[in-house]
Amino acid sequence: MNKQAESQPGHPQQPTHLPATSPLQAGQPPLLEWHDVTVAYGRRPVLWHIDLTITTPCLYGIIGPNGAGKSTLLKATLGLVPTAGGRVQFWGQPLAAVRPRLGYVPQRETVDWDFPVNVMDVVLMGATSRLGWFRRAGRRERELARACLDRVGLADLAGRQIGRLSGGQQQRVFLARALAREADIYLLDEPMAGVDASSQEEIFAILAGLRDAGKLVVAVHHDLRTAARWFDAVALIDMRLVAAGPTATVLTSSNLQQTYAGRLGILDELSDAVARGDRTS
Amino acid sequence: MMATWVSATPWEWLAAIGPMHGWAVATAAVVSACCAMVGTVLVVRRLSLLGDAISHAVLPGIVVAVLLGGRPGDLGVLVGATAAALLTVALTEFFHKQAGLPEDAGVGVAFTTLFALGVLLVTVSGSRIDLDPGCILYGILELVPFDTVEVAGWEMPRAFVSAVVVFLVVGSGLWLTWRWQVFTAFDTEAARAAGVPTVAVTVGLLAGVSLATVAGFEAVGAILVVAMLVVPAAAAELLVKRLHHCLLLAVGLAVMGAAAGYLLAWKLNTSAAGMMAVVLGGEYLLAVLVAPQQGVLARGMSSVLYAWRVQCEDRLAAAWRAEEAGQSAPLPASLVAAAAWWWLRVQGRVEPAQSGARLTSQGRRDAELIVRSHRLWEAWLGRHAELPVDHLHPPAEWIEHHLGTRLRQRIEADLGRDVRDPHGSTIPPERG
Ligand SMILES: Nc1ncnc2c1ncn2[C@@H]1O[C@H](COP(=O)(O)OP(=O)(O)O)[C@@H](O)[C@H]1O
Ligand SMILES: [Mg+2]
């Protein structure tokens, strides 16, 4: 639908630390690809025709206002909400074939932080998630979990109840849990929300480290100032894809105007009508 | 009689009560352990209401199984009841997802309907089955020892045997799937994204709940089995902070509650089930009182300690200000202030002098930091909040007890060198 939607690997303004990418090599499918994805809650569509391709490992930002459908996009990508149309492919394969290679960090407020587990317990959830039925955590999983806690700088807090952590520490626990999955694609929902500036830098450094190790990191983000600095490429979303591509070309004032100020009342109205099973006025 | 009551060991006690009561206590203990195990996961998943629903909805399943020739306490009846329970859950999901009913209302509709259906079935089939609506509500723990089966040459109450089987099934099921139970309970979506079969995990848990519930049904009845599911688990969640610790503690509390409740009821000649629920409630109240962080006592204690620290620091600061003005320290104006004064003396922060008391060098340093915090905060507020000068003192009186070295330095840096507080006093420097 949108010509800019295709990310452009060879674009001249691409940040230099991206691998010097050739255009898509023949026979090598893109890392992550959304084909005309539409998502509805009940009968109300909240995301329309997302058509987006990520070809190289990078830090990819999903940006848009509240209620734009960013979380929904991640959930649909992971099969947590059904799509009403379209498909998502990873390395050219469907979700079921690649699930162990994906790590997910949900929005922090989606869980109850008073839940009776400690930091280590949470990271172990990630470390053991590949074990099948009836298997329990062993030495390898424990060591992996400990190493991941170390990477996010929380090794000292392994025994602490999660409710007694600061927001930034909670976010890093979630990150450690995803790291413990040893994934190749990471999908993070607002990893910087409710995190103080210095923790944000630390989290960003960890994400950049993943990118440098050849992983794809897709993060939902809402702060435009930091987005411009952190992400190699971004997609602007507001119920539909507004623009996508290298950060500098996408975060233009006219695109932002479209995303943040000029929500298409048309889609809103249409969603309501579709939900009612009715016509718009 | 009174002597045994007071001085006997639990063992002698059991011997004194005799095998019949012993069996009843044992059955109650195993049943409540089952309920507490599944209840722990139910409570942390905030599904207590569903536990309530299941405990009622098993009734028609039991009745149908009995009509088909099962006997209360039999394993066949357990299976029928579990099926009924899972049907409730499915109905609830249906009402919620398809008919758009809020989830709690969906639960309400499903379980009341099924329970009512069960009651109707009982009354309609009347003499053909030996289920009595009273037993269904309140249980028949006292009669449990009289309906026995033979297991490996031993004669045991049928209900006890069923309860032990349920205990083993539910316990090993939880043990084997524990990792997934915890992940699913804490963060269902991330668990699903990670490939955990969350639906199977949840259905397994609910099947466990219905098994435990049916086992508990006969002992304590439909109403009180809810107490066994929810109360020990809720108490344990207040007291310990890891899920498997919660589970073990909940089981301990449940067994204690069941045994103590039964014996008390026997002593006082009242309903065993009722007394067990009351004892469990008592345990919960106790947990609310003594819980380490959110507990009433812990919170009361910490606010008393806080008030005391504020009082002591205020006395110190007052003495410092008096010294600054060249006066002697003000006399304590209240009993609490006098006590704080005395405590400061014990600590060596003030010492007696000709005219009352004065600060020691240690006390002077401490006091200086408090006054420094106070004046820094007034200055900072004066700059950053649009407050009239006479409104700055009360917030500073409060915040002076909360500023640490690092934040004081940041505030000072923000204000720049050589500032005074808005009343013109100098701000003492940091001297640890
Ligand atoms: N579970 C749900 N059921 C129904 N509507 C939902 C649900 N979750 C989100 N929505 C709606 O979908 C839209 C997009 O939500 P979301 O993806 O959470 O936005 P974002 O993450 O961009 O803030 C919002 O209008 C929201 O109200
Ligand atoms: Mg969101």
XYZ file of C-alpha atoms and ligand atoms in Angstrom:
741
model
C 0.000 0.000 0.000
C 2.559 2.566 1.129
C 5.625 2.835 -1.052
C 7.799 3.878 1.869
C 6.689 0.845 3.777
C 9.371 -1.318 2.269
C 12.486 -0.731 4.307
C 15.342 0.236 2.078
C 18.545 -1.542 2.946
C 20.755 0.324 0.559
C 19.467 3.764 1.430
C 22.281 6.373 1.524
C 21.166 7.756 4.899
C 21.386 4.421 6.589
C 23.458 4.531 9.806
C 26.994 3.348 9.232
C 27.038 0.594 11.840
C 24.455 -1.397 9.970
C 26.039 -4.295 8.132
C 26.866 -3.133 4.641
C 23.840 -4.755 3.186
C 23.346 -5.824 -0.267
C 19.822 -5.651 -1.484
C 17.886 -8.775 -0.699
C 19.950 -11.673 -1.898
C 18.068 -13.988 -4.125
C 16.754 -16.971 -2.219
C 17.385 -15.380 1.163
C 14.069 -14.451 2.719
C 13.751 -11.334 4.901
C 14.133 -11.643 8.690
C 10.650 -10.482 9.430
C 7.838 -9.693 7.113
C 4.264 -8.572 7.654
C 2.061 -9.172 4.649
C -1.082 -7.081 4.631
C -1.773 -7.815 8.301
C -5.117 -6.686 9.671
C -6.044 -7.227 13.314
C -9.432 -6.906 14.945
C -10.604 -7.257 18.534
C -13.959 -8.913 18.181
C -15.215 -7.263 15.030
C -13.446 -3.940 15.540
C -10.325 -3.636 13.393
C -7.541 -1.782 15.177
C -4.737 -2.333 12.669
C -5.285 -2.042 8.955
C -3.192 -3.640 6.236
C 0.266 -3.542 7.768
C 2.753 -4.307 5.053
C 6.296 -4.127 6.307
C 9.583 -5.899 5.732
C 12.760 -5.953 7.803
C 15.681 -7.379 5.924
C 18.717 -6.801 8.121
C 19.487 -7.218 11.796
C 19.010 -3.785 13.351
C 17.351 -1.808 16.109
C 13.900 -1.268 14.709
C 11.461 1.117 16.377
C 7.686 0.844 16.198
C 6.447 4.326 16.922
C 3.034 5.835 17.293
C 0.587 7.496 19.702
C -1.365 5.733 22.447
C -3.911 3.336 21.078
C -2.181 3.267 17.692
C -2.040 -0.522 17.803
C 1.677 -0.955 18.515
C 1.194 -3.573 21.237
C -1.425 -5.223 19.084
C 1.055 -5.475 16.229
C 3.591 -7.259 18.434
C 0.921 -9.568 19.842
C -0.352 -10.420 16.400
C 3.213 -11.079 15.310
C 3.571 -13.577 18.141
C 0.171 -15.144 17.592
C -1.200 -13.810 20.888
C -4.112 -12.185 19.110
C -5.494 -13.663 15.909
C -5.077 -11.764 12.681
C -8.169 -10.969 10.662
C -6.165 -11.133 7.485
C -2.640 -11.288 6.127
C 0.338 -13.232 7.449
C 3.600 -12.806 9.296
C 6.762 -14.623 8.275
C 10.118 -15.013 9.957
C 13.007 -15.974 7.672
C 10.263 -16.893 5.255
C 8.703 -19.332 7.691
C 5.520 -19.234 9.741
C 5.509 -18.555 13.487
C 5.111 -22.169 14.563
C 8.392 -23.159 12.929
C 10.493 -20.446 14.548
C 8.965 -19.825 17.973
C 12.075 -20.903 19.916
C 14.076 -18.242 18.072
C 11.846 -15.394 19.280
C 12.037 -13.456 22.522
C 9.186 -11.271 23.770
C 9.135 -8.561 26.410
C 5.559 -7.490 27.172
C 4.589 -4.092 28.485
C 5.638 -3.893 32.114
C 2.191 -3.075 33.453
C 0.625 -6.207 32.012
C 1.769 -8.292 34.980
C 1.150 -8.129 38.705
C 4.505 -7.215 40.246
C 3.349 -8.346 43.686
C 3.334 -11.882 42.361
C 5.275 -14.191 44.699
C 8.407 -14.862 42.658
C 11.920 -13.506 42.912
C 14.143 -12.137 40.182
C 15.848 -15.466 39.530
C 12.486 -17.242 39.218
C 11.403 -14.839 36.487
C 14.596 -15.208 34.462
C 14.373 -18.970 34.824
C 10.991 -18.801 33.102
C 12.838 -17.713 29.986
C 15.755 -20.064 30.462
C 13.538 -23.110 30.826
C 10.896 -22.229 28.275
C 12.328 -24.598 25.686
C 12.149 -27.623 27.948
C 9.207 -29.853 27.194
C 6.459 -31.237 29.366
C 7.407 -32.432 32.847
C 11.009 -31.190 32.704
C 12.466 -29.145 35.506
C 15.220 -26.509 35.542
C 18.714 -27.993 35.682
C 22.260 -26.691 36.070
C 22.487 -25.418 32.513
C 19.307 -23.364 32.848
C 20.414 -21.897 36.163
C 23.780 -20.873 34.799
C 22.167 -19.363 31.733
C 19.727 -17.393 33.894
C 22.556 -16.145 36.083
C 24.590 -15.067 33.061
C 21.608 -13.147 31.675
C 21.058 -11.406 35.004
C 24.698 -10.452 34.907
C 24.314 -8.970 31.436
C 21.543 -6.654 32.598
C 23.449 -5.787 35.770
C 21.090 -7.417 38.250
C 23.249 -10.314 39.443
C 23.158 -8.956 43.003
C 19.367 -8.895 43.135
C 18.719 -12.480 42.059
C 16.976 -13.322 45.329
C 14.848 -10.201 45.608
C 11.082 -10.275 45.309
C 10.165 -8.549 42.048
C 7.753 -6.123 43.686
C 10.657 -4.563 45.556
C 12.506 -3.498 42.419
C 12.455 -0.078 40.804
C 10.721 0.345 37.446
C 14.012 0.255 35.569
C 15.091 -2.892 37.396
C 11.769 -4.586 36.637
C 12.193 -3.765 32.991
C 15.697 -5.240 33.052
C 14.393 -8.421 34.681
C 11.985 -8.773 31.767
C 14.837 -8.157 29.364
C 16.950 -10.800 31.087
C 14.078 -13.257 30.772
C 13.965 -12.636 27.019
C 17.770 -12.879 26.752
C 17.587 -16.250 28.483
C 15.593 -17.487 25.506
C 18.766 -17.048 23.427
C 16.597 -15.807 20.600
C 17.491 -14.310 17.239
C 14.613 -11.866 17.032
C 13.535 -9.847 20.064
C 10.181 -8.082 20.222
C 9.936 -5.569 23.043
C 6.864 -3.582 24.070
C 7.824 -0.204 25.518
C 11.056 -1.354 27.179
C 11.777 2.228 28.245
C 8.418 3.071 29.812
C 8.645 4.172 33.432
C 12.434 3.874 33.368
C 14.722 6.685 34.494
C 17.133 8.230 32.011
C 20.272 6.416 33.139
C 18.565 3.004 33.130
C 17.230 3.817 29.665
C 20.780 4.242 28.435
C 21.788 0.920 30.004
C 18.861 -0.893 28.419
C 19.613 0.730 25.109
C 23.242 -0.385 25.357
C 22.112 -3.978 25.895
C 19.793 -3.766 22.887
C 22.553 -2.249 20.770
C 24.798 -5.122 21.875
C 22.207 -7.589 20.615
C 22.019 -5.794 17.305
C 25.810 -5.837 17.010
C 25.713 -9.574 17.651
C 23.520 -9.922 14.571
C 20.116 -10.087 16.228
C 17.035 -8.187 15.159
C 15.553 -6.044 17.918
C 12.069 -4.609 17.339
C 10.984 -2.250 20.105
C 7.765 -0.322 20.571
C 8.609 3.186 21.696
C 6.768 6.431 22.171
C 9.424 9.041 22.924
C 10.354 10.748 19.662
C 13.481 12.482 20.945
C 15.187 9.267 21.988
C 13.751 7.325 19.054
C 15.683 9.435 16.598
C 18.915 8.707 18.433
C 18.454 5.026 19.189
C 16.810 3.325 16.293
C 18.387 2.448 12.971
C 15.017 2.259 11.302
C 11.468 2.931 12.409
C 7.898 2.325 11.405
C 5.347 4.994 12.218
C 2.027 3.458 13.052
C -1.387 4.856 13.722
C -3.938 2.148 13.042
C -2.201 1.802 9.724
C 1.389 2.107 8.600
C 2.183 5.775 8.040
C 5.793 5.401 6.991
C 8.737 3.073 7.463
C 12.417 3.064 6.724
C 15.694 4.493 8.038
C 15.087 6.751 11.020
C 16.272 9.989 9.472
C 14.024 9.724 6.470
C 10.952 8.618 8.355
C 10.927 10.916 11.355
C 10.075 13.925 9.268
C 7.686 16.540 10.478
C 5.068 15.755 7.882
C 5.089 12.074 8.805
C 4.874 12.915 12.495
C 2.085 15.325 11.753
C 0.232 12.504 10.043
C 0.864 10.095 12.875
C 0.350 12.189 15.935
C -1.895 15.055 14.982
C -3.775 13.901 11.968
C -5.180 10.568 13.008
C -7.371 9.604 10.165
C -10.804 10.097 11.559
C -11.874 7.963 8.669
C -10.363 4.784 10.110
C -11.769 5.520 13.546
C -15.218 5.999 12.158
C -14.877 2.967 9.989
C -13.761 0.809 12.920
C -16.842 1.822 14.845
C -19.098 1.023 11.954
C -17.434 -2.326 11.341
C -17.770 -3.157 15.028
C -21.479 -2.383 14.863
C -21.809 -4.351 11.664
C -23.274 -1.208 10.207
C -22.550 1.509 7.682
C -20.837 4.786 8.525
C -23.033 7.845 8.341
C -10.876 -34.836 80.872
C -9.564 -31.342 81.415
C -6.108 -32.725 82.124
C -5.843 -34.474 78.764
C -7.074 -31.363 77.070
C -4.280 -29.262 78.460
C -1.241 -31.450 78.836
C -1.417 -34.256 76.304
C 0.892 -34.443 73.291
C -0.947 -34.474 69.956
C -0.203 -38.180 69.728
C -1.848 -39.013 73.028
C -4.638 -36.786 71.928
C -5.281 -38.759 68.810
C -5.167 -41.972 70.833
C -7.670 -40.462 73.262
C -10.035 -39.486 70.486
C -10.121 -42.949 69.065
C -9.825 -44.315 65.530
C -13.154 -43.005 64.307
C -12.303 -39.384 64.943
C -8.758 -40.122 63.848
C -10.018 -41.162 60.406
C -12.193 -38.097 60.175
C -9.294 -35.814 61.055
C -6.998 -37.597 58.598
C -9.557 -37.299 55.812
C -10.124 -33.628 56.538
C -6.378 -33.007 56.585
C -5.708 -34.706 53.251
C -8.684 -33.022 51.634
C -7.670 -29.590 52.801
C -4.086 -30.206 51.693
C -5.390 -30.973 48.183
C -7.491 -27.834 48.175
C -4.654 -25.668 49.490
C -2.270 -26.893 46.771
C -4.471 -25.980 43.849
C -5.867 -23.016 45.753
C -2.410 -21.447 45.912
C -2.145 -21.248 42.139
C -5.787 -20.229 41.830
C -5.341 -17.362 44.276
C -2.214 -15.929 42.659
C -3.928 -16.150 39.278
C -6.797 -14.150 40.811
C -9.183 -16.957 39.906
C -10.619 -17.520 43.393
C -14.058 -16.782 42.030
C -13.663 -19.574 39.532
C -12.768 -21.888 42.428
C -16.024 -20.897 44.056
C -17.849 -21.583 40.813
C -16.265 -24.980 40.356
C -17.036 -26.025 43.906
C -20.720 -25.457 43.201
C -20.819 -26.658 39.645
C -19.507 -30.125 40.469
C -22.854 -30.930 42.060
C -24.792 -31.986 38.951
C -21.801 -34.086 37.900
C -21.833 -35.868 41.224
C -25.562 -36.432 41.109
C -25.473 -37.836 37.594
C -22.587 -40.117 38.490
C -24.482 -41.338 41.559
C -27.610 -41.891 39.490
C -25.501 -43.992 37.152
C -24.610 -46.204 40.092
C -21.560 -44.571 41.607
C -21.276 -44.088 45.336
C -20.313 -40.810 46.973
C -16.565 -40.939 47.547
C -15.956 -43.236 44.579
C -13.435 -42.359 41.906
C -16.108 -42.575 39.201
C -17.949 -39.797 40.936
C -14.755 -37.750 40.937
C -14.516 -38.048 37.189
C -18.151 -37.051 36.649
C -17.744 -34.050 38.868
C -14.557 -32.969 37.156
C -16.328 -33.095 33.823
C -19.094 -30.901 35.217
C -16.538 -28.450 36.520
C -14.759 -28.158 33.208
C -18.143 -27.670 31.582
C -18.699 -24.686 33.875
C -15.424 -23.187 32.832
C -16.222 -23.715 29.174
C -19.668 -22.153 29.686
C -18.080 -19.225 31.483
C -15.696 -18.692 28.584
C -18.632 -18.926 26.213
C -20.710 -16.341 28.069
C -17.694 -14.083 28.278
C -16.365 -14.382 24.737
C -19.447 -15.035 22.660
C -22.277 -13.415 24.568
C -20.108 -10.500 25.701
C -20.954 -10.890 29.390
C -18.313 -9.534 31.778
C -16.148 -12.403 32.994
C -17.296 -12.367 36.631
C -20.938 -12.274 35.597
C -20.258 -15.157 33.211
C -18.885 -17.160 36.119
C -21.893 -16.235 38.210
C -24.394 -17.288 35.578
C -22.665 -20.569 34.787
C -22.160 -21.873 38.281
C -25.439 -20.858 39.836
C -27.252 -22.473 36.930
C -25.342 -25.723 37.233
C -25.600 -25.792 41.011
C -29.341 -25.214 40.848
C -29.570 -27.984 38.276
C -27.744 -30.247 40.704
C -30.095 -29.385 43.563
C -33.095 -30.086 41.310
C -31.627 -33.423 40.275
C -31.113 -34.379 43.914
C -34.676 -33.572 44.905
C -36.272 -35.038 41.797
C -34.438 -38.309 42.041
C -35.301 -38.302 45.750
C -35.222 -41.761 47.226
C -33.231 -43.303 44.399
C -29.964 -41.824 45.625
C -28.643 -41.315 49.105
C -27.556 -37.721 48.711
C -29.090 -35.294 51.092
C -29.112 -31.587 50.212
C -27.950 -30.769 53.716
C -24.868 -32.921 53.307
C -24.140 -31.228 50.035
C -24.004 -27.838 51.666
C -22.355 -28.734 54.942
C -20.609 -32.056 54.429
C -20.778 -35.174 56.537
C -17.310 -35.415 57.965
C -18.604 -37.097 61.109
C -20.019 -39.947 59.027
C -16.933 -40.440 56.868
C -15.414 -43.218 59.026
C -18.480 -45.451 58.696
C -18.399 -45.940 54.934
C -15.313 -48.069 54.450
C -13.557 -50.013 51.712
C -10.793 -52.547 52.002
C -7.420 -51.558 50.584
C -4.632 -54.150 50.744
C -6.239 -55.871 53.673
C -6.875 -52.647 55.606
C -10.276 -51.272 56.157
C -10.324 -47.564 55.472
C -12.968 -44.896 54.952
C -13.864 -44.652 51.283
C -13.554 -40.870 51.365
C -10.067 -41.098 52.828
C -8.914 -43.406 50.062
C -10.332 -41.089 47.399
C -8.735 -38.097 49.077
C -5.319 -39.753 49.111
C -5.632 -40.673 45.438
C -6.613 -37.111 44.597
C -3.721 -35.830 46.695
C -1.251 -37.976 44.788
C -2.687 -37.093 41.384
C -2.927 -33.366 42.040
C 0.401 -33.211 43.865
C 2.365 -35.007 41.191
C 0.594 -33.073 38.439
C 1.601 -29.792 40.045
C 5.122 -31.051 40.706
C 5.612 -32.070 37.108
C 4.151 -28.950 35.526
C 5.271 -26.487 38.198
C 7.588 -24.467 35.956
C 4.768 -23.885 33.502
C 2.210 -23.235 36.213
C 4.398 -20.434 37.568
C 5.136 -18.923 34.156
C 1.494 -19.065 33.077
C 0.250 -17.673 36.376
C 2.719 -14.792 36.347
C 2.576 -13.777 32.709
C 0.236 -15.791 30.499
C 0.962 -13.908 27.303
C 4.733 -14.152 27.550
C 4.335 -17.825 28.418
C 2.247 -18.360 25.313
C 4.724 -16.423 23.216
C 7.462 -18.677 24.585
C 5.566 -21.753 23.461
C 4.163 -22.830 26.824
C 0.843 -24.654 26.237
C -0.990 -22.240 28.519
C -4.432 -23.567 27.725
C -3.457 -27.110 28.659
C -1.745 -25.810 31.784
C -4.866 -23.926 32.809
C -7.227 -26.780 32.032
C -4.950 -29.073 34.032
C -5.070 -26.684 36.963
C -8.848 -26.421 36.816
C -9.191 -30.192 36.586
C -7.046 -30.340 39.717
C -9.311 -27.794 41.375
C -12.371 -29.847 40.607
C -10.774 -33.060 41.829
C -9.769 -31.376 45.064
C -13.180 -29.800 45.360
C -15.026 -33.055 44.933
C -12.759 -34.697 47.458
C -13.567 -31.813 49.789
C -17.266 -31.838 48.991
C -18.065 -34.819 51.066
C -15.946 -33.764 54.001
C -16.993 -30.158 54.341
C -19.688 -29.469 51.775
C -19.999 -27.105 48.840
C -19.899 -23.912 50.809
C -16.936 -24.488 53.050
C -14.755 -26.140 50.455
C -14.301 -22.656 49.047
C -12.711 -21.651 52.337
C -10.237 -24.486 51.963
C -9.360 -23.465 48.420
C -8.904 -19.816 49.102
C -8.168 -19.026 52.731
C -4.907 -20.914 53.455
C -3.527 -19.835 50.079
C -4.402 -16.206 50.697
C -2.800 -16.339 54.155
C 0.344 -17.973 52.790
C 0.644 -15.370 50.035
C 0.821 -12.696 52.723
C 3.556 -14.474 54.615
C 6.064 -15.764 52.051
C 7.227 -14.496 48.706
C 7.929 -17.408 46.388
C 5.178 -19.469 44.899
C 6.396 -22.900 45.989
C 6.912 -21.575 49.512
C 3.345 -20.267 49.389
C 2.143 -23.705 48.376
C 3.978 -25.543 51.129
C 2.911 -23.052 53.776
C -0.687 -23.122 52.539
C -0.713 -26.895 52.855
C 0.676 -26.626 56.376
C -1.896 -24.029 57.373
C -4.698 -26.058 55.829
C -3.739 -29.268 57.607
C -3.382 -27.439 60.909
C -6.681 -25.683 60.375
C -8.465 -28.902 59.523
C -7.082 -30.817 62.492
C -7.515 -28.015 64.999
C -10.968 -27.216 63.647
C -12.140 -30.793 63.896
C -10.841 -31.289 67.401
C -12.266 -27.990 68.600
C -15.618 -28.844 67.071
C -15.528 -32.193 68.785
C -14.723 -30.553 72.119
C -17.371 -27.897 71.711
C -19.804 -30.311 70.137
C -20.468 -28.256 67.055
C -20.154 -28.540 63.250
C -16.719 -29.800 62.238
C -16.795 -28.167 58.818
C -17.917 -24.864 60.267
C -15.228 -24.920 62.910
C -12.533 -25.771 60.379
C -13.498 -22.797 58.246
C -13.499 -20.577 61.322
C -10.024 -21.754 62.312
C -8.769 -21.140 58.775
C -10.266 -17.657 58.947
C -8.444 -17.154 62.239
C -5.182 -18.188 60.611
C -5.790 -15.657 57.877
C -6.450 -12.889 60.403
C -3.252 -13.805 62.170
C -1.375 -13.629 58.877
C -2.843 -10.182 58.215
C -1.520 -9.121 61.612
C 1.962 -10.590 61.456
C 2.811 -10.487 57.720
C 6.376 -9.208 57.351
C 5.775 -6.233 55.057
C 2.111 -5.465 54.543
C 1.097 -6.857 57.932
C -0.803 -4.675 60.367
C 1.846 -5.125 63.052
C 4.763 -4.582 60.677
C 3.187 -1.453 59.266
C 2.197 -0.224 62.722
C 5.701 -0.879 63.955
C 7.335 0.880 61.064
C 5.141 3.946 61.465
C 5.887 4.044 65.197
C 9.614 3.790 64.464
C 9.284 6.503 61.861
C 7.434 8.833 64.239
C 10.109 8.201 66.828
C 12.957 8.994 64.424
C 11.209 12.213 63.393
C 10.742 13.180 67.032
C 14.421 12.583 67.876
C 15.643 14.426 64.795
C 13.323 17.349 65.521
C 14.739 17.643 69.053
C 18.287 17.599 67.700
C 17.516 20.235 65.099
C 15.780 22.426 67.682
C 18.843 22.237 69.917
C 21.080 23.168 66.987
C 18.937 26.170 66.076
C 18.964 27.334 69.681
C 22.755 27.081 69.705
C 22.916 29.005 66.442
C 20.877 31.751 68.058
C 23.118 31.678 71.149
C 20.434 30.279 73.430
C 20.306 27.082 75.430
C 18.372 24.117 74.122
C 14.589 24.417 74.552
C 13.053 22.244 77.253
C 11.014 19.303 75.982
C 7.409 20.380 75.827
C 5.759 16.971 75.906
C 6.235 13.542 77.357
C 7.257 12.104 73.994
C 9.732 14.917 73.491
C 11.176 14.222 76.924
C 11.529 10.559 76.068
C 13.258 11.484 72.803
C 15.574 13.764 74.759
C 16.405 10.941 77.133
C 17.104 8.629 74.214
C 19.406 11.177 72.580
C 21.327 11.315 75.860
C 21.609 7.531 75.968
C 22.976 7.659 72.424
C 25.536 10.289 73.387
C 24.156 12.957 71.060
C 23.296 15.389 73.859
C 24.880 15.799 77.302
C 23.870 17.571 80.491
C 25.157 21.103 80.999
C 24.633 23.823 83.672
C 21.627 25.248 81.875
C 19.838 22.049 80.893
C 21.608 20.213 78.074
C 23.791 20.770 75.039
C 24.761 18.898 71.891
C 27.799 16.661 71.890
C 30.062 16.971 68.850
C 28.408 13.864 67.366
C 24.952 15.325 68.000
C 25.990 18.615 66.474
C 27.069 16.949 63.261
C 23.808 14.987 62.994
C 21.713 18.031 63.781
C 23.560 20.092 61.213
C 22.620 17.645 58.469
C 18.965 17.875 59.384
C 18.981 21.651 59.424
C 20.947 21.557 56.183
C 18.327 19.322 54.593
C 15.573 21.596 55.846
C 17.069 24.777 54.501
C 18.165 23.230 51.220
C 14.638 22.051 50.620
C 13.171 25.435 51.457
C 15.607 27.050 49.068
C 14.908 24.546 46.339
C 11.160 24.807 46.710
C 11.477 28.581 46.826
C 13.160 28.461 43.465
C 11.169 25.785 41.674
C 7.671 25.966 43.121
C 5.559 29.066 43.114
C 5.050 29.054 46.875
C 4.969 32.087 49.174
C 7.859 32.119 51.643
C 5.667 31.315 54.635
C 4.490 28.115 52.902
C 7.981 26.662 52.654
C 8.489 25.651 56.247
C 5.910 22.802 56.554
C 7.140 20.789 53.540
C 10.717 21.234 54.700
C 9.782 20.016 58.200
C 8.695 16.814 56.512
C 11.312 16.396 53.805
C 14.233 17.119 56.144
C 13.802 13.579 57.473
C 14.072 12.041 54.042
C 16.979 13.678 52.236
C 20.216 11.716 51.920
C 23.716 12.921 51.146
C 23.582 12.402 47.405
C 20.300 14.156 46.848
C 21.393 17.020 49.105
C 24.453 17.479 46.936
C 22.372 17.441 43.787
C 20.030 20.030 45.207
C 22.961 22.161 46.277
C 24.506 21.904 42.831
C 21.182 22.884 41.313
C 20.992 25.958 43.553
C 24.556 27.075 42.999
C 27.106 28.162 45.632
C 26.509 30.509 48.540
C 22.783 30.344 48.621
C 20.806 31.087 51.713
C 17.456 29.699 52.558
C 14.464 31.934 51.761
C 14.417 33.233 55.358
C 18.009 34.417 54.984
C 19.733 31.829 57.182
C 22.930 30.209 55.971
C 22.805 26.587 54.904
C 25.325 24.532 56.884
C 27.844 22.649 54.725
C 27.958 18.883 54.403
C 30.217 17.472 57.119
C 29.518 13.798 57.527
N -7.978 -6.897 24.508
C -8.538 -5.891 23.813
N -9.850 -5.943 23.501
C -10.426 -4.944 22.792
N -9.786 -3.859 22.346
C -8.471 -3.734 22.628
C -7.784 -4.742 23.375
N -6.492 -4.377 23.512
C -6.374 -3.188 22.873
N -7.556 -2.805 22.340
C -7.782 -1.582 21.557
O -6.963 -1.645 20.418
C -6.378 -0.396 20.129
C -4.875 -0.531 20.067
O -4.387 -0.888 21.339
P -2.854 -1.117 21.623
O -2.304 -2.058 20.631
O -2.713 -1.503 23.051
O -2.242 0.329 21.383
P -0.797 0.893 21.722
O 0.049 -0.213 22.240
O -0.303 1.475 20.450
O -1.016 1.974 22.756
C -6.867 0.544 21.215
O -7.957 1.281 20.686
C -7.332 -0.341 22.299
O -8.405 0.236 22.993
Mg 0.926 -0.540 24.068
